[in-house]
PDB file of N, CA, C and O in Angstrom:
ATOM      1  N   MET A  21     -92.686 104.410  39.900  1.00 74.00           N
ATOM      2  CA  MET A  21     -91.801 105.531  40.157  1.00 74.00           C
ATOM      3  C   MET A  21     -90.620 105.109  41.031  1.00 74.00           C
ATOM      4  O   MET A  21     -89.529 105.614  40.869  1.00 74.00           O
ATOM      5  N   ASP A  22     -90.860 104.186  41.950  1.00 88.00           N
ATOM      6  CA  ASP A  22     -89.778 103.728  42.810  1.00 88.00           C
ATOM      7  C   ASP A  22     -88.665 103.054  42.018  1.00 88.00           C
ATOM      8  O   ASP A  22     -87.492 103.200  42.351  1.00 88.00           O
ATOM      9  N   MET A  23     -89.039 102.300  40.967  1.00 90.00           N
ATOM     10  CA  MET A  23     -88.022 101.629  40.144  1.00 90.00           C
ATOM     11  C   MET A  23     -87.127 102.641  39.447  1.00 90.00           C
ATOM     12  O   MET A  23     -85.930 102.415  39.297  1.00 90.00           O
ATOM     13  N   ILE A  24     -87.690 103.748  39.018  1.00 91.00           N
ATOM     14  CA  ILE A  24     -86.883 104.788  38.373  1.00 91.00           C
ATOM     15  C   ILE A  24     -85.882 105.355  39.367  1.00 91.00           C
ATOM     16  O   ILE A  24     -84.704 105.538  39.047  1.00 91.00           O
ATOM     17  N   LYS A  25     -86.334 105.593  40.590  1.00 90.00           N
ATOM     18  CA  LYS A  25     -85.426 106.105  41.625  1.00 90.00           C
ATOM     19  C   LYS A  25     -84.330 105.097  41.940  1.00 90.00           C
ATOM     20  O   LYS A  25     -83.164 105.462  42.063  1.00 90.00           O
ATOM     21  N   ILE A  26     -84.707 103.823  42.041  1.00 90.00           N
ATOM     22  CA  ILE A  26     -83.723 102.773  42.337  1.00 90.00           C
ATOM     23  C   ILE A  26     -82.718 102.657  41.201  1.00 90.00           C
ATOM     24  O   ILE A  26     -81.502 102.606  41.430  1.00 90.00           O
ATOM     25  N   ASP A  27     -83.196 102.613  39.955  1.00 88.00           N
ATOM     26  CA  ASP A  27     -82.297 102.525  38.794  1.00 88.00           C
ATOM     27  C   ASP A  27     -81.359 103.725  38.726  1.00 88.00           C
ATOM     28  O   ASP A  27     -80.170 103.579  38.430  1.00 88.00           O
ATOM     29  N   SER A  28     -81.890 104.897  38.979  1.00 88.00           N
ATOM     30  CA  SER A  28     -81.063 106.105  38.959  1.00 88.00           C
ATOM     31  C   SER A  28     -79.986 106.049  40.035  1.00 88.00           C
ATOM     32  O   SER A  28     -78.831 106.402  39.801  1.00 88.00           O
ATOM     33  N   GLN A  29     -80.359 105.575  41.210  1.00 89.00           N
ATOM     34  CA  GLN A  29     -79.390 105.484  42.304  1.00 89.00           C
ATOM     35  C   GLN A  29     -78.302 104.462  41.998  1.00 89.00           C
ATOM     36  O   GLN A  29     -77.131 104.686  42.259  1.00 89.00           O
ATOM     37  N   ILE A  30     -78.689 103.333  41.421  1.00 86.00           N
ATOM     38  CA  ILE A  30     -77.698 102.312  41.037  1.00 86.00           C
ATOM     39  C   ILE A  30     -76.726 102.892  40.018  1.00 86.00           C
ATOM     40  O   ILE A  30     -75.512 102.705  40.121  1.00 86.00           O
ATOM     41  N   TYR A  31     -77.258 103.611  39.029  1.00 83.00           N
ATOM     42  CA  TYR A  31     -76.384 104.233  38.028  1.00 83.00           C
ATOM     43  C   TYR A  31     -75.417 105.206  38.701  1.00 83.00           C
ATOM     44  O   TYR A  31     -74.215 105.183  38.425  1.00 83.00           O
ATOM     45  N   LEU A  32     -75.935 106.050  39.575  1.00 85.00           N
ATOM     46  CA  LEU A  32     -75.075 107.038  40.222  1.00 85.00           C
ATOM     47  C   LEU A  32     -74.045 106.376  41.126  1.00 85.00           C
ATOM     48  O   LEU A  32     -72.902 106.827  41.205  1.00 85.00           O
ATOM     49  N   ASP A  33     -74.426 105.285  41.777  1.00 86.00           N
ATOM     50  CA  ASP A  33     -73.505 104.597  42.690  1.00 86.00           C
ATOM     51  C   ASP A  33     -72.469 103.746  41.958  1.00 86.00           C
ATOM     52  O   ASP A  33     -71.314 103.692  42.352  1.00 86.00           O
ATOM     53  N   LYS A  34     -72.869 103.065  40.918  1.00 85.00           N
ATOM     54  CA  LYS A  34     -71.991 102.074  40.274  1.00 85.00           C
ATOM     55  C   LYS A  34     -71.668 102.394  38.812  1.00 85.00           C
ATOM     56  O   LYS A  34     -70.518 102.461  38.429  1.00 85.00           O
ATOM     57  N   GLY A  35     -72.694 102.550  38.012  1.00 82.00           N
ATOM     58  CA  GLY A  35     -72.507 102.700  36.565  1.00 82.00           C
ATOM     59  C   GLY A  35     -71.693 103.910  36.182  1.00 82.00           C
ATOM     60  O   GLY A  35     -70.813 103.832  35.320  1.00 82.00           O
ATOM     61  N   ARG A  36     -71.966 105.017  36.810  1.00 83.00           N
ATOM     62  CA  ARG A  36     -71.240 106.246  36.468  1.00 83.00           C
ATOM     63  C   ARG A  36     -69.758 106.103  36.779  1.00 83.00           C
ATOM     64  O   ARG A  36     -68.910 106.519  35.997  1.00 83.00           O
ATOM     65  N   LYS A  37     -69.440 105.501  37.917  1.00 86.00           N
ATOM     66  CA  LYS A  37     -68.033 105.303  38.285  1.00 86.00           C
ATOM     67  C   LYS A  37     -67.338 104.399  37.258  1.00 86.00           C
ATOM     68  O   LYS A  37     -66.213 104.677  36.842  1.00 86.00           O
ATOM     69  N   ALA A  38     -68.006 103.334  36.856  1.00 86.00           N
ATOM     70  CA  ALA A  38     -67.428 102.430  35.853  1.00 86.00           C
ATOM     71  C   ALA A  38     -67.194 103.165  34.541  1.00 86.00           C
ATOM     72  O   ALA A  38     -66.167 102.975  33.881  1.00 86.00           O
ATOM     73  N   TYR A  39     -68.127 104.004  34.147  1.00 84.00           N
ATOM     74  CA  TYR A  39     -67.988 104.776  32.916  1.00 84.00           C
ATOM     75  C   TYR A  39     -66.799 105.734  33.014  1.00 84.00           C
ATOM     76  O   TYR A  39     -66.016 105.872  32.070  1.00 84.00           O
ATOM     77  N   GLN A  40     -66.641 106.373  34.161  1.00 88.00           N
ATOM     78  CA  GLN A  40     -65.520 107.301  34.338  1.00 88.00           C
ATOM     79  C   GLN A  40     -64.181 106.560  34.283  1.00 88.00           C
ATOM     80  O   GLN A  40     -63.218 107.057  33.697  1.00 88.00           O
ATOM     81  N   ILE A  41     -64.119 105.372  34.860  1.00 89.00           N
ATOM     82  CA  ILE A  41     -62.895 104.565  34.800  1.00 89.00           C
ATOM     83  C   ILE A  41     -62.596 104.190  33.345  1.00 89.00           C
ATOM     84  O   ILE A  41     -61.453 104.254  32.895  1.00 89.00           O
ATOM     85  N   MET A  42     -63.633 103.811  32.599  1.00 85.00           N
ATOM     86  CA  MET A  42     -63.444 103.457  31.198  1.00 85.00           C
ATOM     87  C   MET A  42     -62.883 104.640  30.420  1.00 85.00           C
ATOM     88  O   MET A  42     -61.968 104.477  29.619  1.00 85.00           O
ATOM     89  N   ILE A  43     -63.417 105.833  30.665  1.00 86.00           N
ATOM     90  CA  ILE A  43     -62.927 107.018  29.964  1.00 86.00           C
ATOM     91  C   ILE A  43     -61.441 107.228  30.257  1.00 86.00           C
ATOM     92  O   ILE A  43     -60.654 107.526  29.360  1.00 86.00           O
ATOM     93  N   GLU A  44     -61.044 107.053  31.490  1.00 90.00           N
ATOM     94  CA  GLU A  44     -59.648 107.276  31.875  1.00 90.00           C
ATOM     95  C   GLU A  44     -58.711 106.200  31.340  1.00 90.00           C
ATOM     96  O   GLU A  44     -57.603 106.489  30.917  1.00 90.00           O
ATOM     97  N   LYS A  45     -59.150 104.940  31.338  1.00 89.00           N
ATOM     98  CA  LYS A  45     -58.253 103.829  31.016  1.00 89.00           C
ATOM     99  C   LYS A  45     -58.351 103.329  29.581  1.00 89.00           C
ATOM    100  O   LYS A  45     -57.356 102.934  29.005  1.00 89.00           O
ATOM    101  N   VAL A  46     -59.538 103.325  29.008  1.00 85.00           N
ATOM    102  CA  VAL A  46     -59.734 102.727  27.687  1.00 85.00           C
ATOM    103  C   VAL A  46     -59.644 103.758  26.568  1.00 85.00           C
ATOM    104  O   VAL A  46     -58.979 103.534  25.561  1.00 85.00           O
ATOM    105  N   LYS A  47     -60.303 104.872  26.741  1.00 83.00           N
ATOM    106  CA  LYS A  47     -60.380 105.868  25.671  1.00 83.00           C
ATOM    107  C   LYS A  47     -59.015 106.327  25.165  1.00 83.00           C
ATOM    108  O   LYS A  47     -58.828 106.436  23.951  1.00 83.00           O
ATOM    109  N   PRO A  48     -58.024 106.571  26.041  1.00 84.00           N
ATOM    110  CA  PRO A  48     -56.731 107.034  25.526  1.00 84.00           C
ATOM    111  C   PRO A  48     -56.044 106.058  24.558  1.00 84.00           C
ATOM    112  O   PRO A  48     -55.295 106.474  23.691  1.00 84.00           O
ATOM    113  N   SER A  49     -56.343 104.760  24.692  1.00 85.00           N
ATOM    114  CA  SER A  49     -55.684 103.788  23.817  1.00 85.00           C
ATOM    115  C   SER A  49     -56.585 103.318  22.677  1.00 85.00           C
ATOM    116  O   SER A  49     -56.195 102.451  21.895  1.00 85.00           O
ATOM    117  N   ALA A  50     -57.777 103.890  22.575  1.00 83.00           N
ATOM    118  CA  ALA A  50     -58.702 103.495  21.505  1.00 83.00           C
ATOM    119  C   ALA A  50     -58.220 104.027  20.158  1.00 83.00           C
ATOM    120  O   ALA A  50     -57.695 105.133  20.070  1.00 83.00           O
ATOM    121  N   ASP A  51     -58.396 103.217  19.117  1.00 84.00           N
ATOM    122  CA  ASP A  51     -58.048 103.669  17.767  1.00 84.00           C
ATOM    123  C   ASP A  51     -59.004 104.764  17.307  1.00 84.00           C
ATOM    124  O   ASP A  51     -58.602 105.736  16.690  1.00 84.00           O
ATOM    125  N   ARG A  52     -60.264 104.578  17.589  1.00 87.00           N
ATOM    126  CA  ARG A  52     -61.299 105.547  17.206  1.00 87.00           C
ATOM    127  C   ARG A  52     -62.335 105.618  18.318  1.00 87.00           C
ATOM    128  O   ARG A  52     -62.620 104.636  18.981  1.00 87.00           O
ATOM    129  N   VAL A  53     -62.934 106.779  18.458  1.00 85.00           N
ATOM    130  CA  VAL A  53     -64.044 106.959  19.388  1.00 85.00           C
ATOM    131  C   VAL A  53     -65.189 107.546  18.583  1.00 85.00           C
ATOM    132  O   VAL A  53     -65.039 108.578  17.932  1.00 85.00           O
ATOM    133  N   ILE A  54     -66.314 106.858  18.597  1.00 90.00           N
ATOM    134  CA  ILE A  54     -67.490 107.288  17.845  1.00 90.00           C
ATOM    135  C   ILE A  54     -68.536 107.782  18.846  1.00 90.00           C
ATOM    136  O   ILE A  54     -68.820 107.113  19.834  1.00 90.00           O
ATOM    137  N   ASP A  55     -69.111 108.922  18.565  1.00 91.00           N
ATOM    138  CA  ASP A  55     -70.141 109.512  19.418  1.00 91.00           C
ATOM    139  C   ASP A  55     -71.428 108.711  19.292  1.00 91.00           C
ATOM    140  O   ASP A  55     -72.100 108.760  18.264  1.00 91.00           O
ATOM    141  N   GLY A  56     -71.770 107.963  20.329  1.00 90.00           N
ATOM    142  CA  GLY A  56     -72.953 107.119  20.309  1.00 90.00           C
ATOM    143  C   GLY A  56     -74.264 107.877  20.363  1.00 90.00           C
ATOM    144  O   GLY A  56     -75.323 107.278  20.234  1.00 90.00           O
ATOM    145  N   THR A  57     -74.208 109.183  20.527  1.00 94.00           N
ATOM    146  CA  THR A  57     -75.442 109.959  20.544  1.00 94.00           C
ATOM    147  C   THR A  57     -75.854 110.407  19.147  1.00 94.00           C
ATOM    148  O   THR A  57     -76.937 110.948  18.975  1.00 94.00           O
ATOM    149  N   LEU A  58     -75.001 110.156  18.161  1.00 95.00           N
ATOM    150  CA  LEU A  58     -75.336 110.505  16.778  1.00 95.00           C
ATOM    151  C   LEU A  58     -76.395 109.552  16.239  1.00 95.00           C
ATOM    152  O   LEU A  58     -76.611 108.471  16.781  1.00 95.00           O
ATOM    153  N   SER A  59     -77.018 109.936  15.161  1.00 96.00           N
ATOM    154  CA  SER A  59     -78.005 109.057  14.526  1.00 96.00           C
ATOM    155  C   SER A  59     -77.287 107.821  13.970  1.00 96.00           C
ATOM    156  O   SER A  59     -76.074 107.836  13.740  1.00 96.00           O
ATOM    157  N   VAL A  60     -78.073 106.765  13.747  1.00 97.00           N
ATOM    158  CA  VAL A  60     -77.511 105.538  13.177  1.00 97.00           C
ATOM    159  C   VAL A  60     -76.852 105.838  11.834  1.00 97.00           C
ATOM    160  O   VAL A  60     -75.764 105.329  11.533  1.00 97.00           O
ATOM    161  N   GLU A  61     -77.488 106.679  11.055  1.00 97.00           N
ATOM    162  CA  GLU A  61     -76.939 107.025   9.734  1.00 97.00           C
ATOM    163  C   GLU A  61     -75.600 107.742   9.864  1.00 97.00           C
ATOM    164  O   GLU A  61     -74.653 107.451   9.117  1.00 97.00           O
ATOM    165  N   ALA A  62     -75.495 108.673  10.809  1.00 97.00           N
ATOM    166  CA  ALA A  62     -74.247 109.419  10.992  1.00 97.00           C
ATOM    167  C   ALA A  62     -73.135 108.505  11.502  1.00 97.00           C
ATOM    168  O   ALA A  62     -71.989 108.598  11.047  1.00 97.00           O
ATOM    169  N   ILE A  63     -73.463 107.618  12.424  1.00 96.00           N
ATOM    170  CA  ILE A  63     -72.465 106.665  12.929  1.00 96.00           C
ATOM    171  C   ILE A  63     -71.999 105.754  11.799  1.00 96.00           C
ATOM    172  O   ILE A  63     -70.794 105.523  11.628  1.00 96.00           O
ATOM    173  N   THR A  64     -72.946 105.261  11.016  1.00 97.00           N
ATOM    174  CA  THR A  64     -72.604 104.389   9.893  1.00 97.00           C
ATOM    175  C   THR A  64     -71.692 105.101   8.913  1.00 97.00           C
ATOM    176  O   THR A  64     -70.682 104.533   8.464  1.00 97.00           O
ATOM    177  N   GLN A  65     -71.993 106.347   8.599  1.00 97.00           N
ATOM    178  CA  GLN A  65     -71.164 107.102   7.664  1.00 97.00           C
ATOM    179  C   GLN A  65     -69.758 107.303   8.215  1.00 97.00           C
ATOM    180  O   GLN A  65     -68.772 107.168   7.482  1.00 97.00           O
ATOM    181  N   LYS A  66     -69.636 107.597   9.499  1.00 95.00           N
ATOM    182  CA  LYS A  66     -68.315 107.753  10.102  1.00 95.00           C
ATOM    183  C   LYS A  66     -67.520 106.453  10.014  1.00 95.00           C
ATOM    184  O   LYS A  66     -66.330 106.467   9.687  1.00 95.00           O
ATOM    185  N   LEU A  67     -68.179 105.334  10.297  1.00 94.00           N
ATOM    186  CA  LEU A  67     -67.495 104.039  10.224  1.00 94.00           C
ATOM    187  C   LEU A  67     -67.076 103.706   8.798  1.00 94.00           C
ATOM    188  O   LEU A  67     -65.952 103.227   8.573  1.00 94.00           O
ATOM    189  N   VAL A  68     -67.944 103.977   7.845  1.00 94.00           N
ATOM    190  CA  VAL A  68     -67.602 103.739   6.434  1.00 94.00           C
ATOM    191  C   VAL A  68     -66.394 104.590   6.046  1.00 94.00           C
ATOM    192  O   VAL A  68     -65.468 104.113   5.395  1.00 94.00           O
ATOM    193  N   ASN A  69     -66.394 105.850   6.456  1.00 93.00           N
ATOM    194  CA  ASN A  69     -65.267 106.727   6.139  1.00 93.00           C
ATOM    195  C   ASN A  69     -63.967 106.222   6.760  1.00 93.00           C
ATOM    196  O   ASN A  69     -62.908 106.269   6.120  1.00 93.00           O
ATOM    197  N   ILE A  70     -64.036 105.744   7.984  1.00 90.00           N
ATOM    198  CA  ILE A  70     -62.838 105.197   8.647  1.00 90.00           C
ATOM    199  C   ILE A  70     -62.323 103.980   7.887  1.00 90.00           C
ATOM    200  O   ILE A  70     -61.127 103.866   7.617  1.00 90.00           O
ATOM    201  N   ILE A  71     -63.235 103.078   7.529  1.00 90.00           N
ATOM    202  CA  ILE A  71     -62.837 101.862   6.802  1.00 90.00           C
ATOM    203  C   ILE A  71     -62.250 102.221   5.440  1.00 90.00           C
ATOM    204  O   ILE A  71     -61.213 101.677   5.037  1.00 90.00           O
ATOM    205  N   ARG A  72     -62.877 103.131   4.744  1.00 90.00           N
ATOM    206  CA  ARG A  72     -62.366 103.533   3.420  1.00 90.00           C
ATOM    207  C   ARG A  72     -60.990 104.171   3.528  1.00 90.00           C
ATOM    208  O   ARG A  72     -60.101 103.875   2.734  1.00 90.00           O
ATOM    209  N   SER A  73     -60.801 105.055   4.502  1.00 88.00           N
ATOM    210  CA  SER A  73     -59.498 105.713   4.627  1.00 88.00           C
ATOM    211  C   SER A  73     -58.429 104.703   5.021  1.00 88.00           C
ATOM    212  O   SER A  73     -57.293 104.799   4.581  1.00 88.00           O
ATOM    213  N   LYS A  74     -58.781 103.735   5.842  1.00 78.00           N
ATOM    214  CA  LYS A  74     -57.823 102.708   6.239  1.00 78.00           C
ATOM    215  C   LYS A  74     -57.457 101.842   5.031  1.00 78.00           C
ATOM    216  O   LYS A  74     -56.295 101.498   4.833  1.00 78.00           O
ATOM    217  N   SER A  75     -58.447 101.512   4.190  1.00 74.00           N
ATOM    218  CA  SER A  75     -58.189 100.716   2.980  1.00 74.00           C
ATOM    219  C   SER A  75     -57.254 101.457   2.035  1.00 74.00           C
ATOM    220  O   SER A  75     -56.345 100.872   1.450  1.00 74.00           O
ATOM    221  N   LEU A  76     -57.474 102.749   1.866  1.00 69.00           N
ATOM    222  CA  LEU A  76     -56.621 103.541   0.974  1.00 69.00           C
ATOM    223  C   LEU A  76     -55.195 103.634   1.494  1.00 69.00           C
ATOM    224  O   LEU A  76     -54.241 103.624   0.721  1.00 69.00           O
ATOM    225  N   ASN A  77     -55.036 103.700   2.807  1.00 73.00           N
ATOM    226  CA  ASN A  77     -53.703 103.806   3.399  1.00 73.00           C
ATOM    227  C   ASN A  77     -52.924 102.497   3.315  1.00 73.00           C
ATOM    228  O   ASN A  77     -51.707 102.513   3.366  1.00 73.00           O
ATOM    229  N   GLU A  78     -53.613 101.386   3.180  1.00 69.00           N
ATOM    230  CA  GLU A  78     -52.938 100.082   3.128  1.00 69.00           C
ATOM    231  C   GLU A  78     -52.532  99.701   1.717  1.00 69.00           C
ATOM    232  O   GLU A  78     -51.837  98.727   1.528  1.00 69.00           O
ATOM    233  N   ARG A  79     -52.948 100.437   0.733  1.00 60.00           N
ATOM    234  CA  ARG A  79     -52.607 100.084  -0.665  1.00 60.00           C
ATOM    235  C   ARG A  79     -51.203 100.450  -0.990  1.00 60.00           C
ATOM    236  O   ARG A  79     -50.536 101.238  -0.526  1.00 60.00           O
TER     237      ARG A  79
END
């Protein structure tokens, strides 16, 4: 149980801040943002759709 508390505290102290910085600095310039909480199948379908639409636009 102590390890869970320690890991949670590390995340709150360091990881969360890094994630917030990434959202502010990286996300605005990203070409696409995919929701990582979706199922593998849903993420795969979104990526396939992006690739297909990009291929059609380059023809």
